[in-house]
Short mmCIF file of C-alpha atoms in Angstrom, two decimals:
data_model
loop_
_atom_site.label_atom_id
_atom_site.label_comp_id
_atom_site.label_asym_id
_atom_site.label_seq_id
_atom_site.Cartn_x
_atom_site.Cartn_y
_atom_site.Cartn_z
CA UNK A 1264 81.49 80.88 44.88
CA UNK A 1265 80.45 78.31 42.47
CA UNK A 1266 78.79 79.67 39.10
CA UNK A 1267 77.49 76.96 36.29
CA UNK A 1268 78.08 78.63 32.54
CA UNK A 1269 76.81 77.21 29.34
CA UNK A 1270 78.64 77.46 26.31
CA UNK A 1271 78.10 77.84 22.56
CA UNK A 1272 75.43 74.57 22.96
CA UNK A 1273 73.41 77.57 24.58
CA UNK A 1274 72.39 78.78 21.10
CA UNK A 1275 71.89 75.02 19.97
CA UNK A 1276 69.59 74.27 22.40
CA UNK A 1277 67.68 78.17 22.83
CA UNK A 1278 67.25 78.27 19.23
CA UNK A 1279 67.18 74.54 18.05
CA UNK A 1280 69.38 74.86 15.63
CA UNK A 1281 71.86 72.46 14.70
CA UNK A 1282 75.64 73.82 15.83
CA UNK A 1283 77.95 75.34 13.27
CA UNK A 1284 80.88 72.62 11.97
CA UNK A 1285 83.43 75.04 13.17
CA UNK A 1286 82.15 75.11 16.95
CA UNK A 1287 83.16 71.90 19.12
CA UNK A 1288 80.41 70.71 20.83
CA UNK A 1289 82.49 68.74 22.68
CA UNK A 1290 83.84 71.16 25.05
CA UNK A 1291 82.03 70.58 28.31
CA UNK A 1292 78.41 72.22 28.54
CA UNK A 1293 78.22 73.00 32.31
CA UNK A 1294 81.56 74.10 33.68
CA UNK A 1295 81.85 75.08 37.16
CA UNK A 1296 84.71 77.44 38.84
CA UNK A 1297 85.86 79.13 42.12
CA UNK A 1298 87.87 82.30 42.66
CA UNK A 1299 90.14 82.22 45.29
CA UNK A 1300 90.32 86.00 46.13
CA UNK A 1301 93.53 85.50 47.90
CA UNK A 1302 95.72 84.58 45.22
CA UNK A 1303 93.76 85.84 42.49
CA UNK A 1304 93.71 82.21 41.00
CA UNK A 1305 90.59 80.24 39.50
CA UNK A 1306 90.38 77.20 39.81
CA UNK A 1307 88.47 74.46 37.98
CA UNK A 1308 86.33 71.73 38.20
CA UNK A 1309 85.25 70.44 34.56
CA UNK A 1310 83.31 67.45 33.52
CA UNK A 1311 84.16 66.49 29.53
CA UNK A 1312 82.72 63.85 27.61
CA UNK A 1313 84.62 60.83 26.65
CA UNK A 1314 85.61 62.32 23.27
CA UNK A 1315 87.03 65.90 25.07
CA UNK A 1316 90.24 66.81 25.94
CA UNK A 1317 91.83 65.08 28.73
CA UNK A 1318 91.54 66.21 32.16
CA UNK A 1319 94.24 68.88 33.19
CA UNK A 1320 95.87 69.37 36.26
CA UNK A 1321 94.33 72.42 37.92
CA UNK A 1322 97.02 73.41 40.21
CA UNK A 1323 98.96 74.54 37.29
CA UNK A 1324 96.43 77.09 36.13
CA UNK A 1325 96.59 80.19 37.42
CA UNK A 1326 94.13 81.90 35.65
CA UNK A 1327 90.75 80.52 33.68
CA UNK A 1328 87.55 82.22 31.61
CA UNK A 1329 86.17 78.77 32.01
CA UNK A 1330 85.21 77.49 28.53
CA UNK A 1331 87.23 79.94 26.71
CA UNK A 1332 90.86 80.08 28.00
CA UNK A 1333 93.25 79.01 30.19
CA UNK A 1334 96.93 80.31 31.21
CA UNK A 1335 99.51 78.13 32.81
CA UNK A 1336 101.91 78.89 35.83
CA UNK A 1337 104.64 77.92 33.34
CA UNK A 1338 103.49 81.17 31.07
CA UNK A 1339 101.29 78.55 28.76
CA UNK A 1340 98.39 80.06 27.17
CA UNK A 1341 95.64 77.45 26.23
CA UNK A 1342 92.37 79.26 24.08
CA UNK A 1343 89.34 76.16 24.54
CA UNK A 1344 87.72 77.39 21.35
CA UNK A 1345 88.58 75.70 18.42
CA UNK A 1346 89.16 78.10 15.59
CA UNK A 1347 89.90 77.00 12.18
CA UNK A 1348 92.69 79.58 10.22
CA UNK A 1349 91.97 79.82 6.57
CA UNK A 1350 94.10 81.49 3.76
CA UNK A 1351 92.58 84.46 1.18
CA UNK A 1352 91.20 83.36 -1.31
CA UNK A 1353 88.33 83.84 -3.85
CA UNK A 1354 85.47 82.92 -2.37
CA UNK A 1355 82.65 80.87 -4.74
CA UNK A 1356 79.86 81.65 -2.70
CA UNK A 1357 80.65 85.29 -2.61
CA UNK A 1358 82.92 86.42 -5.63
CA UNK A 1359 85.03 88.37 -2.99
CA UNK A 1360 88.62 88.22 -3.12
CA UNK A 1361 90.90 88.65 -0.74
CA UNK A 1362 94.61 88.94 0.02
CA UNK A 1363 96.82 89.66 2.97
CA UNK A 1364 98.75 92.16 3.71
CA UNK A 1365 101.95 92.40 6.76
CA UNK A 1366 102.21 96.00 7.69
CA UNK A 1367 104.62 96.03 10.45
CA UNK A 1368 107.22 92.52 10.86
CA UNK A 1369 108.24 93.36 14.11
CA UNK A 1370 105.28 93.34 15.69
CA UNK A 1371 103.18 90.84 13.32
CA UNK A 1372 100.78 93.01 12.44
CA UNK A 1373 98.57 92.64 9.20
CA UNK A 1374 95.51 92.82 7.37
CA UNK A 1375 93.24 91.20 4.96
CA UNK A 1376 91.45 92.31 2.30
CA UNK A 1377 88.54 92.14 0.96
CA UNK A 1378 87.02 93.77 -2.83
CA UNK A 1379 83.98 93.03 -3.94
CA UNK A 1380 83.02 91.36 -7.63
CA UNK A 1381 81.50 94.77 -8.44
CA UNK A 1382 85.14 96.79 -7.33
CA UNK A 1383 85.63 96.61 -11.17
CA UNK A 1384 81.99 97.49 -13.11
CA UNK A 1385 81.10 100.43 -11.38
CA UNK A 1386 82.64 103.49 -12.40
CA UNK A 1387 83.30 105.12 -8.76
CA UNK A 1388 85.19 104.19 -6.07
CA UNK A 1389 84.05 102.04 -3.28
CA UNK A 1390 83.30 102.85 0.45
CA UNK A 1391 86.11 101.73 2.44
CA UNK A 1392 85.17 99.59 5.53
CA UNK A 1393 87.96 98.56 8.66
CA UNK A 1394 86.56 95.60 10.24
CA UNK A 1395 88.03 94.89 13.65
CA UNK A 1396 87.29 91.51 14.54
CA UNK A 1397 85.61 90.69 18.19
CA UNK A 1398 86.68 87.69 20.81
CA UNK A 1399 86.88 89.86 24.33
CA UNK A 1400 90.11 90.59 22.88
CA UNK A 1401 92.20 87.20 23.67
CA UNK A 1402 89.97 85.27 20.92
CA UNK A 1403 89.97 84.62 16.97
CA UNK A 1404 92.13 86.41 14.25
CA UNK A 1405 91.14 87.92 10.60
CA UNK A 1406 91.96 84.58 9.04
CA UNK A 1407 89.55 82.36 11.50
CA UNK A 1408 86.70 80.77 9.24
CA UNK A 1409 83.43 82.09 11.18
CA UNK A 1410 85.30 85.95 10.95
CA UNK A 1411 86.53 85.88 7.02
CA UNK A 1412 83.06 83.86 6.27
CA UNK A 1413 81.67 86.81 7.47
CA UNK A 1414 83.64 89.47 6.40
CA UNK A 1415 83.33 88.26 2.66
CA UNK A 1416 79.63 87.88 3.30
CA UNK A 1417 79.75 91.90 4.18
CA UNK A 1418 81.60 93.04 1.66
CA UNK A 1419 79.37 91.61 -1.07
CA UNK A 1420 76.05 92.89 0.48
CA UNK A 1421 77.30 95.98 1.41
CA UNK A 1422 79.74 96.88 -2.30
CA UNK A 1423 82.45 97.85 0.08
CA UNK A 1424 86.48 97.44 -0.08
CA UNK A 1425 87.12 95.90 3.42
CA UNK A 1426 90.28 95.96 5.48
CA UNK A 1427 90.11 93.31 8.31
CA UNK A 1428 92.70 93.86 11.08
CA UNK A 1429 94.69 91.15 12.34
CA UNK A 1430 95.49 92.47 15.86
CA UNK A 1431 97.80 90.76 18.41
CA UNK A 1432 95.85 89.43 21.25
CA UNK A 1433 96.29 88.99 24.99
CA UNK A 1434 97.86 88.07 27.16
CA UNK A 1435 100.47 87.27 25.34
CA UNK A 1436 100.13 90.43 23.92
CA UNK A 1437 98.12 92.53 26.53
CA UNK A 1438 96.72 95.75 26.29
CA UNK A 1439 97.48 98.24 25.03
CA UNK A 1440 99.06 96.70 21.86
CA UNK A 1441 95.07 95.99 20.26
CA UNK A 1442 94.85 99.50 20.37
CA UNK A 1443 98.30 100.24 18.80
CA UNK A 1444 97.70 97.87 16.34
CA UNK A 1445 94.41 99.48 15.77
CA UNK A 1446 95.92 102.85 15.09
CA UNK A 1447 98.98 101.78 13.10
CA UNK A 1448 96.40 99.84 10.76
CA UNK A 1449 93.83 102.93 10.43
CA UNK A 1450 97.04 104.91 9.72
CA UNK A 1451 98.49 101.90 6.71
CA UNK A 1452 95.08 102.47 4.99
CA UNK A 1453 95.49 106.00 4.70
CA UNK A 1454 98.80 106.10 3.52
CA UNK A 1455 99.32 102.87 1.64
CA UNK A 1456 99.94 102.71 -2.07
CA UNK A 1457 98.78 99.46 -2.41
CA UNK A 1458 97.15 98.94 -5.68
CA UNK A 1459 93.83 97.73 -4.31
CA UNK A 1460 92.55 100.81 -1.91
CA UNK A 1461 94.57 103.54 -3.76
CA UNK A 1462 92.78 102.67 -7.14
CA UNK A 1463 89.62 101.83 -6.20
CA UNK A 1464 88.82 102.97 -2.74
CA UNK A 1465 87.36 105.79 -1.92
CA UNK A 1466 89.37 107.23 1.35
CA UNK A 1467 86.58 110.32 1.65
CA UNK A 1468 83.93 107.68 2.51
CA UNK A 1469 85.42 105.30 5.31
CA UNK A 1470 83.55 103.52 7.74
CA UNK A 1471 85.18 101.28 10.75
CA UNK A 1472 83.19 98.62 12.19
CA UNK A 1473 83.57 95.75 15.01
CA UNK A 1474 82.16 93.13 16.75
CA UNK A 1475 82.19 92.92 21.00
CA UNK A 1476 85.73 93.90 21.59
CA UNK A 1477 86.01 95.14 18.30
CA UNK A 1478 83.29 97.69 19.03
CA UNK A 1479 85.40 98.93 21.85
CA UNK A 1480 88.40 99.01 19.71
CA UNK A 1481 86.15 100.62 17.18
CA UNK A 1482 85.23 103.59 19.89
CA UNK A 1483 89.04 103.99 20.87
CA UNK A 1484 89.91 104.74 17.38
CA UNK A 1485 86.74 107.42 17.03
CA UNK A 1486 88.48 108.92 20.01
CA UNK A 1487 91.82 109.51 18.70
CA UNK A 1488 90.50 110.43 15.03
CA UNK A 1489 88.55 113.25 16.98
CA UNK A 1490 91.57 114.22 19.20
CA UNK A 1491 93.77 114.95 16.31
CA UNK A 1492 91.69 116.80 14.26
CA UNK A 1493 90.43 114.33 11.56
CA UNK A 1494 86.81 112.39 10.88
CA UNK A 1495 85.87 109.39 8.96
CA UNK A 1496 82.38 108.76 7.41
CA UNK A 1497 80.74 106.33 10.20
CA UNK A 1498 81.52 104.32 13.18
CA UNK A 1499 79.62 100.65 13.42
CA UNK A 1500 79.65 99.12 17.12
CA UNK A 1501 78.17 95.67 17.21
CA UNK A 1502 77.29 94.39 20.93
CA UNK A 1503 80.67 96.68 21.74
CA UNK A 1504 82.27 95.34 24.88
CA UNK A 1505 82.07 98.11 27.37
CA UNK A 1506 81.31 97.61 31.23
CA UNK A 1507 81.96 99.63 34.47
CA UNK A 1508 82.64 99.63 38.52
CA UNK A 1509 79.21 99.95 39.01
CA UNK A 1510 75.96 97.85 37.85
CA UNK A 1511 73.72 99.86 36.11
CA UNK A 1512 70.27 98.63 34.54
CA UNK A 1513 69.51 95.14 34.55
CA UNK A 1514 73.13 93.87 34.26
CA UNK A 1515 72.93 92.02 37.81
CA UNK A 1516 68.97 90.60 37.74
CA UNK A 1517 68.79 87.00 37.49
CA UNK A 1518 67.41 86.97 34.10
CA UNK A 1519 70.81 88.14 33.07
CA UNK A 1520 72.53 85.10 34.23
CA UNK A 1521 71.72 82.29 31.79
CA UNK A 1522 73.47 83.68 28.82
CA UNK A 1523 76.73 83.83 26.43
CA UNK A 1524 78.07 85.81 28.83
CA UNK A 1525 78.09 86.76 32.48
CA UNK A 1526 78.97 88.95 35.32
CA UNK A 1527 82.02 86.71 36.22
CA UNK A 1528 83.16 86.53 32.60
CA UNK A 1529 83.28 89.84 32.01
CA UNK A 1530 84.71 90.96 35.72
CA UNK A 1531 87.38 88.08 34.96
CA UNK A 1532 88.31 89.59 31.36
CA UNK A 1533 89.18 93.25 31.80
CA UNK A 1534 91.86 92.77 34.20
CA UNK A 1535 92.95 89.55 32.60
CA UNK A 1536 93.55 91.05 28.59
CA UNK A 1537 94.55 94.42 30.41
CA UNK A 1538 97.14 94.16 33.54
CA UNK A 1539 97.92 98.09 33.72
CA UNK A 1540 94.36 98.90 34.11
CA UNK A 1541 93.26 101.71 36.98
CA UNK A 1542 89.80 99.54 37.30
CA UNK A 1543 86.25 99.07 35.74
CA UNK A 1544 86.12 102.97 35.26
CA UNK A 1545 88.79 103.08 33.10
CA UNK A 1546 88.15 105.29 30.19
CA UNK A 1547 89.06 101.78 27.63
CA UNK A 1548 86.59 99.97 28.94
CA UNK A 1549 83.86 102.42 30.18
CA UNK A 1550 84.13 105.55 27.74
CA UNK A 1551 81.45 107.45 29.92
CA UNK A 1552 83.22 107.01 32.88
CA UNK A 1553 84.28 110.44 35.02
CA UNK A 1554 87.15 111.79 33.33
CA UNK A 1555 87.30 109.94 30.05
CA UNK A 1556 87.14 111.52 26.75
CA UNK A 1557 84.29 113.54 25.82
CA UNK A 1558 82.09 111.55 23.11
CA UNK A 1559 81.52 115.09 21.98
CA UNK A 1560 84.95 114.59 20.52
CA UNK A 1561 84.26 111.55 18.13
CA UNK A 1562 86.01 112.00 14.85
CA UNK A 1563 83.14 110.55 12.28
CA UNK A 1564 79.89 111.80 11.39
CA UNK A 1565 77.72 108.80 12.03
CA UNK A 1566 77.55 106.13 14.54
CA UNK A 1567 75.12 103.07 14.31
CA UNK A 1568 75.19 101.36 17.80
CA UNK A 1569 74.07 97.87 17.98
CA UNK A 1570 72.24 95.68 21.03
CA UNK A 1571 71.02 92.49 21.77
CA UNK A 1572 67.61 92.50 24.21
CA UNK A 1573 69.38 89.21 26.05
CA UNK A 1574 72.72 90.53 25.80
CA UNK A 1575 74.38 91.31 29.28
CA UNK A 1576 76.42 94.12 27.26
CA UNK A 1577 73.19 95.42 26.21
CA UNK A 1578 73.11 98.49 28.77
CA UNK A 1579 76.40 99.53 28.28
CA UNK A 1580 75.81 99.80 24.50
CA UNK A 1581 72.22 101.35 25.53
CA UNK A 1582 73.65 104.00 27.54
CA UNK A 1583 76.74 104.83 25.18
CA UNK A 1584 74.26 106.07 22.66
CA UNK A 1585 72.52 107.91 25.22
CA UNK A 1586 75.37 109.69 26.09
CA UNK A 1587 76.51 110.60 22.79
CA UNK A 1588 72.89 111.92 22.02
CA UNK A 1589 73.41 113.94 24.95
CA UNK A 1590 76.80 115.54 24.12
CA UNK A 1591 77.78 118.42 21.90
CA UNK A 1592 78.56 115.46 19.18
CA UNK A 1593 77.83 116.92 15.91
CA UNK A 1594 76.67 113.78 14.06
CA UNK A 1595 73.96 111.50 13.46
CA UNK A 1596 73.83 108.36 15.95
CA UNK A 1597 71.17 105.21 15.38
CA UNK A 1598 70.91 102.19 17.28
CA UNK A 1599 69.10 98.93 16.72
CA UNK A 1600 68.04 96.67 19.33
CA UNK A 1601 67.84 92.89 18.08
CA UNK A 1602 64.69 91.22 20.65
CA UNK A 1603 65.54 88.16 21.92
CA UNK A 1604 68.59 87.88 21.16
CA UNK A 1605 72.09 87.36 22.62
CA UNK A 1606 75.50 88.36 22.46
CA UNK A 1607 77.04 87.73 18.53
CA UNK A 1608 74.32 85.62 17.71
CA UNK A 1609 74.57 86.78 13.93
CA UNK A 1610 77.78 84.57 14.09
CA UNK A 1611 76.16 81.50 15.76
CA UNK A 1612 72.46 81.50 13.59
CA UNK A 1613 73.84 83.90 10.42
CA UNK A 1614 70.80 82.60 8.71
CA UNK A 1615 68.11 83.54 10.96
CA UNK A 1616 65.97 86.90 10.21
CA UNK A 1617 67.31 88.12 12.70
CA UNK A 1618 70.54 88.61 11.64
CA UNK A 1619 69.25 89.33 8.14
CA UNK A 1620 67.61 92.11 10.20
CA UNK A 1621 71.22 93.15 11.59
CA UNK A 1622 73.05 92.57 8.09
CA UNK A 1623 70.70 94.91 6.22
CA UNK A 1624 70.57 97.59 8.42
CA UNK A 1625 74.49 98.08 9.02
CA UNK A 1626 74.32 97.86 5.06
CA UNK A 1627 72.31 100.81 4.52
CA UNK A 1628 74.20 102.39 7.05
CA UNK A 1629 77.54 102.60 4.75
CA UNK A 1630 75.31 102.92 1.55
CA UNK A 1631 73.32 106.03 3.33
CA UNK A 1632 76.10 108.27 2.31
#
């Protein structure tokens, strides 16, 4: 089963715009793989320009999301997408400044933060906002440029204090530790003292928020909030990464198949970032699955749900807030549909109206309060 996938130049050439410094363009466009059902292998066939990487011996791959990562029989875990790490800082463009923060050595975990140039002339406290970074949980980190860019972007439009986790990811790490991380990070912010959210944010009004995977992480915390008893102000799931056994919607029509992602990809991933998995119906990744946790049981008042029309994720996001409209949820849920438009593309064209579009409306969402 060959399958041809276009990557990141798929924006450039869609939406003729010119590609982001901090995207390689020289990572092949067309990349073409087989699965080899038998020993649950993939193997590649990849055509880079003269100024890629050089080719790689395929036999010694034993597993590939073609374009985005590779892992080696010798345990070697090789991520295709270049991502530039950058240090907190105070940002010119912005006024935000940020820090970092190492909650828990053992285990790496930490967070950055993020206040706002208004966190000291206004006399209240600010909303609190945990960010949970996306990347189909094996990609980026708090500290990689497009993410932070972003995040201090956020923070100034939207007057919040944000808290951007710094998960580990998979496979070196594979799941569940996101989702412990998660948790330990939702519970830091709660109980810190750290001079920054005790004095001026406002732990009454918190909001969490992610992107793709981090939407999923972003459910699994609304989840266990609920289960023990306690609520934050709002959930925010952006294009969250949720999928199932069976195809529902449009998810296998051909129109589907010439975008960011596709029906291999995301088949590939689940099993891939999460080995102990029962399947596609697994409460993690398909929260409306028979026998998961009732979305009746969502510990937050609000939820804005997020979709892209082009988006292959866009039914699953679709029918989450269908579902919670239908349950004995208590709270307000919104969603926004962004036409013509595919998965993250407010990271790939941030400029574009519509991702102003996007940007304003998960503003007023924490400002609504």
């Amino acid at each position: 089963m060959y399958i041809n996938i276009q990557i990141f130049i798929y924006y450039t050439k869609k939406k003729k715009i010119a590609p982001s410094k901090n995207i390689s363009t020289r990572i092949a466009p067309i990349i073409q793989y087989r699965y080899h059902s038998k020993f649950q292998l993939f193997k590649a066939t990849m055509n880079f320009s003269a100024a890629s990487s050089p080719p790689v011996d395929t036999d010694d791959i034993i597993f590939e999301v073609p374009g985005f990562i590779r892992r080696y029989r010798n345990g070697r875990v090789e991520r295709l997408i270049p991502d530039e790490l950058v240090p907190p800082s105070l940002d010119p463009a912005t006024g935000v400044q940020s820090k970092d923060v190492t909650i828990n050595p053992t285990t790496s975990l930490s967070v950055r933060l993020y206040l706002p140039p208004s966190a000291t002339s206004i006399p209240k406290k600010l909303p609190v906002l945990v960010t949970i970074h996306g990347g189909g949980f094996y990609l980026l980190r708090s500290s990689s440029s497009s993410y932070h860019n972003y995040v201090n972007s956020l923070t100034a439009k939207a007057g919040v204090l944000a808290i951007s986790i710094d998960y580990r990811l998979a496979p070196e790490n594979p799941l569940p530790a996101a989702y412990e991380d998660c948790w330990e990070a939702l519970e830091w912010v709660f109980a810190t003292d750290d001079p920054w959210l005790s004095n001026l944010g406002d732990l009454e009004n918190v909001y969490i928020a992610g992107e793709s995977a981090g939407g999923n992480l972003v459910h699994s915390l609304g989840i266990r909030l609920g289960r023990e008893g306690r609520k934050v102000e709002g959930l925010v799931m952006v294009h969250p990464l949720f999928w199932g056994k069976d195809r529902i919607g449009d998810e296998g029509v051909e129109t589907r198949k010439g975008g960011i992602l596709t029906l291999e990809h995301i088949d590939a991933l689940w099993p891939f970032v999460c080995p102990e998995t029962t399947g596609f119906d697994d409460p993690r990744i398909n929260p409306v699955a028979e026998g998961a946790p009732s979305l009746a049981t969502l510990g937050c008042r609000r939820v804005l749900v997020c979709v892209a029309e082009l988006d292959l994720l866009r039914e699953r996001g679709r029918l989450y807030y269908e579902k919670l409209k239908e349950s004995d949820w208590e709270g307000d849920a919104e969603i926004l549909e962004s036409e013509n438009e595919d998965h993250g593309f407010f990271f790939f064209n941030p400029g574009s109206l519509k991702a102003q579009e996007l940007t304003k409306r998960i503003v007023n969402f924490f400002n609504k309060s």
